[in-house]
Amino acid sequence: MTLREEFEKREHNILSPYAAFSDMSMGRDIHEEPCDLRPAYQRDRDRILHSKAFRRLKGKTQVFLAPEGDHYRTRLTHTLEVSQNARTIAKALRLNEDLTEAIALGHDLGHTPFGHAGERVLNRICSDGFYHQLQSVRVVEKLEKNGAGLNLTKEVRDGIRNHSTAGNPMTLEGKIVRLCDKIAYVNSDIDDAIRGRIIREEDIPENCVQVLGKTVRERLNTLIHDIIINSMDQSDIIMSEEKNEALQQLRKYMFDNVYINSAAKEEEGKAERMIGQLFAYYMKHMEELPEEYTRMIWEQGETVERAVCDYIAGMTDRYAVTTYQNLMIPETWRVY
C-alpha cells in the first residue's frame, strides 16, 4: 500500500461522511496516474501554489491601489487569509482540508491588475464579458504551463468557479471558501481602511459591533465560530441569520464608504483608462503579444480579443504600468 492509499484510507476513518473524499474525486479531464505520496486534492493544492499565476498575486491590488506602506493587503495576502480561515472551519467540521485549501489558493488566480477596477473595464469592453472567477478557471485549465493548464480535479475547479456570492459549489469545502472569501475581504478591508484613515473604528455601525465584535480579531472569531456551530454534522455550510445579517450590513457599509467614491478609489479612473488603452493597443497590434498568446490564436483558434484579455488580466499592477509607459509615453530624445 502506498502512502497515498494510506492517507485516503485515513480520510474515511476520520472525516465526516459529508466530506469530499480524495479517492472518490470525479477526476481530471486528462487521465494521470495517481501520485504515490499525495492524494488528488493535495496534488492540486501543490500545483496551484507552484504556478506563475499564484506568484503574481503578490503584485496585484486588493482594494488600495499602490498604497504607501507595507502593511496593506495584496491579492496574495487576501488569498492566504481566505485559506487559513477556510482550513480552520474545514478542520473543525472534519471536512477535506486539502480540497478546501486548493480552492482557496486558486480562487483569485484570474483576477486583473488594479483589483475590481481592472475587472470592470475588461467586462465592459470585452464582447463576451469578463468575470474573475471564470478567468481563474481559465488560468488553471488553459493558460498555465504555456497553455497546457494544471489539469486539476473537477471539485477544485468547481469551487474556484463558484466562489463568488452568486455561486453554488458542489462540495461543502467549496461552500466554506465561498463564505470565507467574503468574511476575509470585508474584515481585512476594514483594517486597511482604518489604517489608511478612510474610516474610523467608531464609524462602524453599532449593531454590527454588538453582534460581531469591535476588532477584526473579534469579528473573525465570532463568524468562524458561528459557521462551525451551525454547520456541525450538517449537510450544508450554515451561518446564523443574526450573524449573516450583520455581515451583510457590514459589507454594505464598506461599499458605501470605502469601495465606491472614497479617497482610496481616487486613482481607479486612471487605472481603468490605462487598461482600456492597453486593450485597444493590443487589439490593433496583436503581433506584439507574447508568443504564448499569439500561439493560442493561430493554433487553438482563440479570438484576438480573448488572447488580449488573457494577457492583460495576467499582468501585475507594476507590469501594467511599465508596459503602458513603454508603449504610450514618449522617451526623452538625447544624443549619445
CSV table of C-alpha atoms in Angstrom, one decimal:
chain,number,residue,atom,x,y,z
A,1,MET,CA,0.0,0.0,0.0
A,2,THR,CA,1.4,3.4,-1.0
A,3,LEU,CA,1.4,6.4,1.3
A,4,ARG,CA,-1.3,8.0,-0.8
A,5,GLU,CA,-3.5,5.0,-0.3
A,6,GLU,CA,-2.9,5.1,3.5
A,7,PHE,CA,-3.9,8.8,3.6
A,8,GLU,CA,-7.0,8.0,1.6
A,9,LYS,CA,-7.9,5.2,4.0
A,10,ARG,CA,-7.3,7.5,6.9
A,11,GLU,CA,-9.7,10.1,5.4
A,12,HIS,CA,-12.6,7.5,5.5
A,13,ASN,CA,-11.8,6.8,9.2
A,14,ILE,CA,-11.5,10.4,10.3
A,15,LEU,CA,-13.5,12.7,8.1
A,16,SER,CA,-17.2,13.5,8.2
A,17,PRO,CA,-19.5,11.5,5.9
A,18,TYR,CA,-20.3,14.8,4.2
A,19,ALA,CA,-16.6,15.4,3.3
A,20,ALA,CA,-15.3,15.1,-0.2
A,21,PHE,CA,-13.0,12.0,-0.1
A,22,SER,CA,-9.9,12.2,-2.2
A,23,ASP,CA,-10.3,8.7,-3.6
A,24,MET,CA,-13.9,9.5,-4.7
A,25,SER,CA,-13.0,12.5,-6.8
A,26,MET,CA,-14.7,13.0,-10.1
A,27,GLY,CA,-11.2,13.1,-11.6
A,28,ARG,CA,-9.4,15.2,-14.1
A,29,ASP,CA,-10.1,16.0,-17.7
A,30,ILE,CA,-6.9,14.3,-18.8
A,31,HIS,CA,-6.1,11.0,-17.0
A,32,GLU,CA,-3.0,10.8,-14.9
A,33,GLU,CA,-1.5,8.1,-12.9
A,34,PRO,CA,-2.1,8.8,-9.2
A,35,CYS,CA,0.8,10.1,-7.1
A,36,ASP,CA,2.3,7.5,-4.7
A,37,LEU,CA,2.6,10.2,-2.0
A,38,ARG,CA,-0.2,12.7,-2.3
A,39,PRO,CA,-4.0,12.3,-2.6
A,40,ALA,CA,-5.6,14.1,-5.5
A,41,TYR,CA,-6.6,17.3,-3.8
A,42,GLN,CA,-3.2,17.8,-2.1
A,43,ARG,CA,-1.6,17.4,-5.5
A,44,ASP,CA,-3.9,20.1,-6.9
A,45,ARG,CA,-3.0,22.4,-4.0
A,46,ASP,CA,0.7,22.0,-4.7
A,47,ARG,CA,0.2,22.7,-8.4
A,48,ILE,CA,-1.6,25.9,-7.6
A,49,LEU,CA,1.0,27.0,-5.1
A,50,HIS,CA,3.8,26.5,-7.6
A,51,SER,CA,2.0,28.2,-10.5
A,52,LYS,CA,3.2,31.5,-12.0
A,53,ALA,CA,-0.3,33.0,-11.6
A,54,PHE,CA,-0.2,32.4,-7.9
A,55,ARG,CA,3.2,34.2,-7.6
A,56,ARG,CA,1.8,37.1,-9.5
A,57,LEU,CA,-0.9,37.7,-6.9
A,58,LYS,CA,1.7,39.5,-4.7
A,59,GLY,CA,1.8,42.3,-7.2
A,60,LYS,CA,-2.0,42.8,-7.6
A,61,THR,CA,-4.2,45.2,-5.8
A,62,GLN,CA,-6.7,44.0,-3.2
A,63,VAL,CA,-8.5,47.3,-2.5
A,64,PHE,CA,-5.9,50.1,-2.1
A,65,LEU,CA,-4.2,50.9,-5.4
A,66,ALA,CA,-0.5,51.5,-5.0
A,67,PRO,CA,-0.6,52.4,-1.3
A,68,GLU,CA,2.3,53.9,0.5
A,69,GLY,CA,3.1,51.4,3.2
A,70,ASP,CA,4.0,47.7,3.5
A,71,HIS,CA,1.1,46.6,5.7
A,72,TYR,CA,-1.8,46.9,3.2
A,73,ARG,CA,-3.3,43.7,1.8
A,74,THR,CA,-2.5,42.5,-1.7
A,75,ARG,CA,-4.4,39.9,-3.6
A,76,LEU,CA,-1.9,37.3,-2.3
A,77,THR,CA,-2.3,38.1,1.4
A,78,HIS,CA,-6.1,38.1,0.9
A,79,THR,CA,-5.8,34.7,-0.6
A,80,LEU,CA,-3.7,33.4,2.3
A,81,GLU,CA,-6.2,34.8,4.8
A,82,VAL,CA,-9.1,33.1,3.0
A,83,SER,CA,-7.2,29.9,3.0
A,84,GLN,CA,-6.4,30.0,6.7
A,85,ASN,CA,-9.9,30.8,7.8
A,86,ALA,CA,-11.4,28.2,5.5
A,87,ARG,CA,-9.0,25.5,6.7
A,88,THR,CA,-9.9,26.3,10.3
A,89,ILE,CA,-13.6,25.7,9.6
A,90,ALA,CA,-12.9,22.6,7.5
A,91,LYS,CA,-10.8,21.0,10.2
A,92,ALA,CA,-13.4,21.7,12.9
A,93,LEU,CA,-16.1,20.2,10.7
A,94,ARG,CA,-13.9,17.2,9.7
A,95,LEU,CA,-14.1,18.1,6.1
A,96,ASN,CA,-11.3,17.8,3.5
A,97,GLU,CA,-8.6,20.4,4.3
A,98,ASP,CA,-6.6,19.7,1.1
A,99,LEU,CA,-9.6,20.4,-1.1
A,100,THR,CA,-10.6,23.4,0.9
A,101,GLU,CA,-7.1,24.9,0.7
A,102,ALA,CA,-6.7,24.1,-3.0
A,103,ILE,CA,-9.9,26.0,-3.8
A,104,ALA,CA,-9.0,28.9,-1.5
A,105,LEU,CA,-5.5,29.3,-3.0
A,106,GLY,CA,-6.8,29.2,-6.6
A,107,HIS,CA,-10.0,31.3,-6.2
A,108,ASP,CA,-8.5,34.6,-7.4
A,109,LEU,CA,-5.8,33.4,-9.9
A,110,GLY,CA,-7.6,35.1,-12.7
A,111,HIS,CA,-8.0,38.5,-11.0
A,112,THR,CA,-6.9,41.5,-13.0
A,113,PRO,CA,-4.4,44.2,-12.1
A,114,PHE,CA,-5.8,47.0,-10.0
A,115,GLY,CA,-8.5,44.9,-8.4
A,116,HIS,CA,-12.1,45.2,-9.4
A,117,ALA,CA,-11.3,48.3,-11.3
A,118,GLY,CA,-9.5,46.2,-13.9
A,119,GLU,CA,-12.2,43.6,-13.9
A,120,ARG,CA,-14.9,46.3,-14.5
A,121,VAL,CA,-13.2,47.8,-17.5
A,122,LEU,CA,-12.4,44.4,-19.2
A,123,ASN,CA,-16.0,43.3,-18.5
A,124,ARG,CA,-17.2,46.5,-20.2
A,125,ILE,CA,-15.1,46.3,-23.3
A,126,CYS,CA,-14.9,42.6,-24.0
A,127,SER,CA,-17.8,41.4,-26.1
A,128,ASP,CA,-18.3,38.2,-24.0
A,129,GLY,CA,-17.7,39.9,-20.7
A,130,PHE,CA,-15.1,39.3,-18.1
A,131,TYR,CA,-15.6,37.7,-14.7
A,132,HIS,CA,-12.6,37.0,-12.5
A,133,GLN,CA,-13.9,33.7,-11.2
A,134,LEU,CA,-14.3,32.3,-14.7
A,135,GLN,CA,-10.9,33.7,-15.6
A,136,SER,CA,-9.4,31.8,-12.6
A,137,VAL,CA,-10.8,28.6,-14.0
A,138,ARG,CA,-9.4,29.5,-17.4
A,139,VAL,CA,-6.0,30.1,-15.9
A,140,VAL,CA,-5.8,26.6,-14.4
A,141,GLU,CA,-7.4,24.9,-17.4
A,142,LYS,CA,-5.8,26.7,-20.4
A,143,LEU,CA,-3.2,29.3,-19.5
A,144,GLU,CA,-0.8,27.9,-17.0
A,145,LYS,CA,2.2,25.8,-18.2
A,146,ASN,CA,2.3,27.5,-21.6
A,147,GLY,CA,-1.3,26.5,-22.5
A,148,ALA,CA,-1.3,23.0,-21.0
A,149,GLY,CA,-3.1,24.0,-17.9
A,150,LEU,CA,-2.8,22.4,-14.4
A,151,ASN,CA,-5.3,19.6,-15.1
A,152,LEU,CA,-6.9,20.0,-11.7
A,153,THR,CA,-9.7,17.8,-10.4
A,154,LYS,CA,-13.3,18.8,-11.1
A,155,GLU,CA,-14.1,19.5,-7.5
A,156,VAL,CA,-11.3,22.1,-7.2
A,157,ARG,CA,-12.3,23.8,-10.4
A,158,ASP,CA,-16.0,23.9,-9.4
A,159,GLY,CA,-15.1,25.5,-6.1
A,160,ILE,CA,-13.0,28.2,-7.9
A,161,ARG,CA,-15.8,28.8,-10.4
A,162,ASN,CA,-18.4,29.2,-7.7
A,163,HIS,CA,-16.6,31.1,-5.0
A,164,SER,CA,-18.5,34.4,-5.7
A,165,THR,CA,-21.7,35.4,-3.9
A,166,ALA,CA,-23.9,34.1,-6.7
A,167,GLY,CA,-22.1,30.7,-6.8
A,168,ASN,CA,-23.3,27.4,-5.6
A,169,PRO,CA,-20.3,25.0,-5.1
A,170,MET,CA,-21.0,21.2,-5.3
A,171,THR,CA,-18.9,20.4,-2.2
A,172,LEU,CA,-19.1,21.7,1.4
A,173,GLU,CA,-15.4,22.6,1.1
A,174,GLY,CA,-16.3,24.9,-1.8
A,175,LYS,CA,-19.1,26.4,0.2
A,176,ILE,CA,-16.7,27.1,3.1
A,177,VAL,CA,-14.4,29.0,0.7
A,178,ARG,CA,-17.3,31.0,-0.7
A,179,LEU,CA,-18.2,32.3,2.7
A,180,CYS,CA,-14.6,32.8,3.9
A,181,ASP,CA,-13.8,34.9,0.8
A,182,LYS,CA,-16.5,37.4,1.9
A,183,ILE,CA,-15.6,37.2,5.6
A,184,ALA,CA,-11.9,37.8,4.8
A,185,TYR,CA,-12.2,40.7,2.4
A,186,VAL,CA,-14.8,42.6,4.5
A,187,ASN,CA,-12.8,42.4,7.7
A,188,SER,CA,-9.3,42.9,6.2
A,189,ASP,CA,-10.6,45.8,4.1
A,190,ILE,CA,-11.9,47.4,7.3
A,191,ASP,CA,-8.5,47.1,8.8
A,192,ASP,CA,-6.8,48.6,5.8
A,193,ALA,CA,-9.4,51.4,5.5
A,194,ILE,CA,-8.8,52.3,9.2
A,195,ARG,CA,-5.0,52.2,8.6
A,196,GLY,CA,-5.5,54.5,5.6
A,197,ARG,CA,-7.7,56.9,7.5
A,198,ILE,CA,-10.6,56.4,5.2
A,199,ILE,CA,-12.9,55.3,8.1
A,200,ARG,CA,-12.5,55.1,11.9
A,201,GLU,CA,-13.3,52.2,14.1
A,202,GLU,CA,-16.1,54.2,15.8
A,203,ASP,CA,-17.7,54.7,12.4
A,204,ILE,CA,-18.6,51.0,12.0
A,205,PRO,CA,-22.4,50.5,12.5
A,206,GLU,CA,-23.1,50.0,16.2
A,207,ASN,CA,-25.4,47.0,15.7
A,208,CYS,CA,-22.6,45.2,13.7
A,209,VAL,CA,-20.2,45.9,16.5
A,210,GLN,CA,-22.6,44.5,19.1
A,211,VAL,CA,-23.3,41.3,17.1
A,212,LEU,CA,-19.8,40.6,15.6
A,213,GLY,CA,-17.3,42.4,17.8
A,214,LYS,CA,-15.3,45.6,17.8
A,215,THR,CA,-12.0,44.4,16.3
A,216,VAL,CA,-11.0,42.4,13.2
A,217,ARG,CA,-9.9,39.6,15.6
A,218,GLU,CA,-13.2,39.6,17.4
A,219,ARG,CA,-15.3,39.6,14.2
A,220,LEU,CA,-13.4,36.8,12.6
A,221,ASN,CA,-13.6,34.7,15.8
A,222,THR,CA,-17.4,35.3,16.0
A,223,LEU,CA,-18.1,34.5,12.4
A,224,ILE,CA,-15.9,31.4,12.2
A,225,HIS,CA,-17.4,30.0,15.5
A,226,ASP,CA,-20.9,30.7,14.2
A,227,ILE,CA,-20.3,28.8,11.0
A,228,ILE,CA,-18.8,25.8,12.8
A,229,ILE,CA,-21.5,25.7,15.5
A,230,ASN,CA,-24.4,25.9,12.9
A,231,SER,CA,-22.8,23.5,10.4
A,232,MET,CA,-21.6,20.8,12.7
A,233,ASP,CA,-22.8,17.4,11.4
A,234,GLN,CA,-24.9,19.1,8.8
A,235,SER,CA,-25.0,18.5,5.0
A,236,ASP,CA,-24.6,22.2,4.4
A,237,ILE,CA,-22.5,25.2,5.5
A,238,ILE,CA,-24.7,27.4,7.5
A,239,MET,CA,-24.4,30.8,9.2
A,240,SER,CA,-27.0,32.0,11.7
A,241,GLU,CA,-29.5,34.6,10.5
A,242,GLU,CA,-28.3,37.2,13.0
A,243,LYS,CA,-24.6,36.9,12.1
A,244,ASN,CA,-25.3,36.8,8.4
A,245,GLU,CA,-27.4,39.9,8.5
A,246,ALA,CA,-24.7,41.7,10.5
A,247,LEU,CA,-22.1,40.6,7.9
A,248,GLN,CA,-24.3,41.8,5.0
A,249,GLN,CA,-24.8,45.2,6.7
A,250,LEU,CA,-21.0,45.5,7.3
A,251,ARG,CA,-20.4,44.7,3.6
A,252,LYS,CA,-23.0,47.3,2.6
A,253,TYR,CA,-21.2,49.8,4.9
A,254,MET,CA,-17.9,49.1,3.1
A,255,PHE,CA,-19.5,49.6,-0.3
A,256,ASP,CA,-21.0,52.9,0.7
A,257,ASN,CA,-17.9,54.3,2.5
A,258,VAL,CA,-14.8,52.6,1.0
A,259,TYR,CA,-15.4,50.6,-2.2
A,260,ILE,CA,-17.2,53.4,-4.0
A,261,ASN,CA,-16.1,57.0,-4.3
A,262,SER,CA,-13.8,57.1,-1.3
A,263,ALA,CA,-10.3,58.6,-1.2
A,264,ALA,CA,-8.9,55.1,-1.6
A,265,LYS,CA,-10.5,55.0,-5.0
A,266,GLU,CA,-9.3,58.3,-6.5
A,267,GLU,CA,-6.7,56.7,-8.8
A,268,GLU,CA,-9.0,54.0,-10.1
A,269,GLY,CA,-10.2,56.1,-13.0
A,270,LYS,CA,-6.6,56.4,-14.3
A,271,ALA,CA,-6.2,52.6,-13.9
A,272,GLU,CA,-9.3,51.9,-15.9
A,273,ARG,CA,-8.3,54.3,-18.7
A,274,MET,CA,-4.8,52.6,-18.8
A,275,ILE,CA,-6.3,49.1,-19.0
A,276,GLY,CA,-8.7,50.3,-21.8
A,277,GLN,CA,-5.8,51.8,-23.8
A,278,LEU,CA,-3.7,48.7,-23.4
A,279,PHE,CA,-6.6,46.6,-24.6
A,280,ALA,CA,-7.1,48.9,-27.7
A,281,TYR,CA,-3.4,48.9,-28.5
A,282,TYR,CA,-3.0,45.1,-28.5
A,283,MET,CA,-6.2,44.6,-30.5
A,284,LYS,CA,-4.5,46.6,-33.2
A,285,HIS,CA,-1.0,45.2,-32.7
A,286,MET,CA,-1.7,41.5,-31.8
A,287,GLU,CA,1.7,40.6,-33.2
A,288,GLU,CA,3.3,42.3,-30.2
A,289,LEU,CA,1.6,39.9,-27.8
A,290,PRO,CA,4.0,37.3,-26.2
A,291,GLU,CA,4.4,34.2,-28.2
A,292,GLU,CA,2.3,32.0,-25.9
A,293,TYR,CA,-0.8,34.3,-26.6
A,294,THR,CA,-0.3,34.5,-30.4
A,295,ARG,CA,0.1,30.7,-30.4
A,296,MET,CA,-3.3,30.4,-28.8
A,297,ILE,CA,-4.8,32.5,-31.7
A,298,TRP,CA,-3.1,30.6,-34.5
A,299,GLU,CA,-3.0,27.0,-33.1
A,300,GLN,CA,-6.0,26.9,-30.8
A,301,GLY,CA,-8.4,29.2,-32.6
A,302,GLU,CA,-8.8,31.7,-29.7
A,303,THR,CA,-10.1,35.1,-30.7
A,304,VAL,CA,-7.7,38.0,-30.6
A,305,GLU,CA,-10.0,39.7,-28.1
A,306,ARG,CA,-9.8,36.7,-25.7
A,307,ALA,CA,-6.0,36.5,-26.0
A,308,VAL,CA,-5.6,40.2,-25.3
A,309,CYS,CA,-7.9,39.8,-22.3
A,310,ASP,CA,-5.8,36.9,-21.0
A,311,TYR,CA,-2.6,38.8,-21.3
A,312,ILE,CA,-3.8,42.0,-19.6
A,313,ALA,CA,-5.7,40.1,-16.8
A,314,GLY,CA,-2.4,38.2,-16.0
A,315,MET,CA,-0.4,41.4,-15.5
A,316,THR,CA,0.6,42.7,-12.1
A,317,ASP,CA,-0.1,46.3,-11.3
A,318,ARG,CA,3.5,47.3,-11.8
A,319,TYR,CA,3.9,45.4,-15.1
A,320,ALA,CA,0.8,47.0,-16.5
A,321,VAL,CA,2.1,50.5,-15.6
A,322,THR,CA,5.6,49.7,-17.1
A,323,THR,CA,4.0,48.3,-20.3
A,324,TYR,CA,1.8,51.3,-20.6
A,325,GLN,CA,4.7,53.7,-20.2
A,326,ASN,CA,6.8,51.8,-22.8
A,327,LEU,CA,4.0,51.8,-25.3
A,328,MET,CA,2.3,55.2,-24.7
A,329,ILE,CA,4.8,57.6,-23.1
A,330,PRO,CA,7.5,59.1,-25.4
A,331,GLU,CA,11.0,58.9,-24.1
A,332,THR,CA,13.2,62.0,-23.9
A,333,TRP,CA,15.4,62.2,-27.0
A,334,ARG,CA,19.0,62.7,-26.4
A,335,VAL,CA,22.3,62.3,-28.3
A,336,TYR,CA,24.6,59.6,-27.0
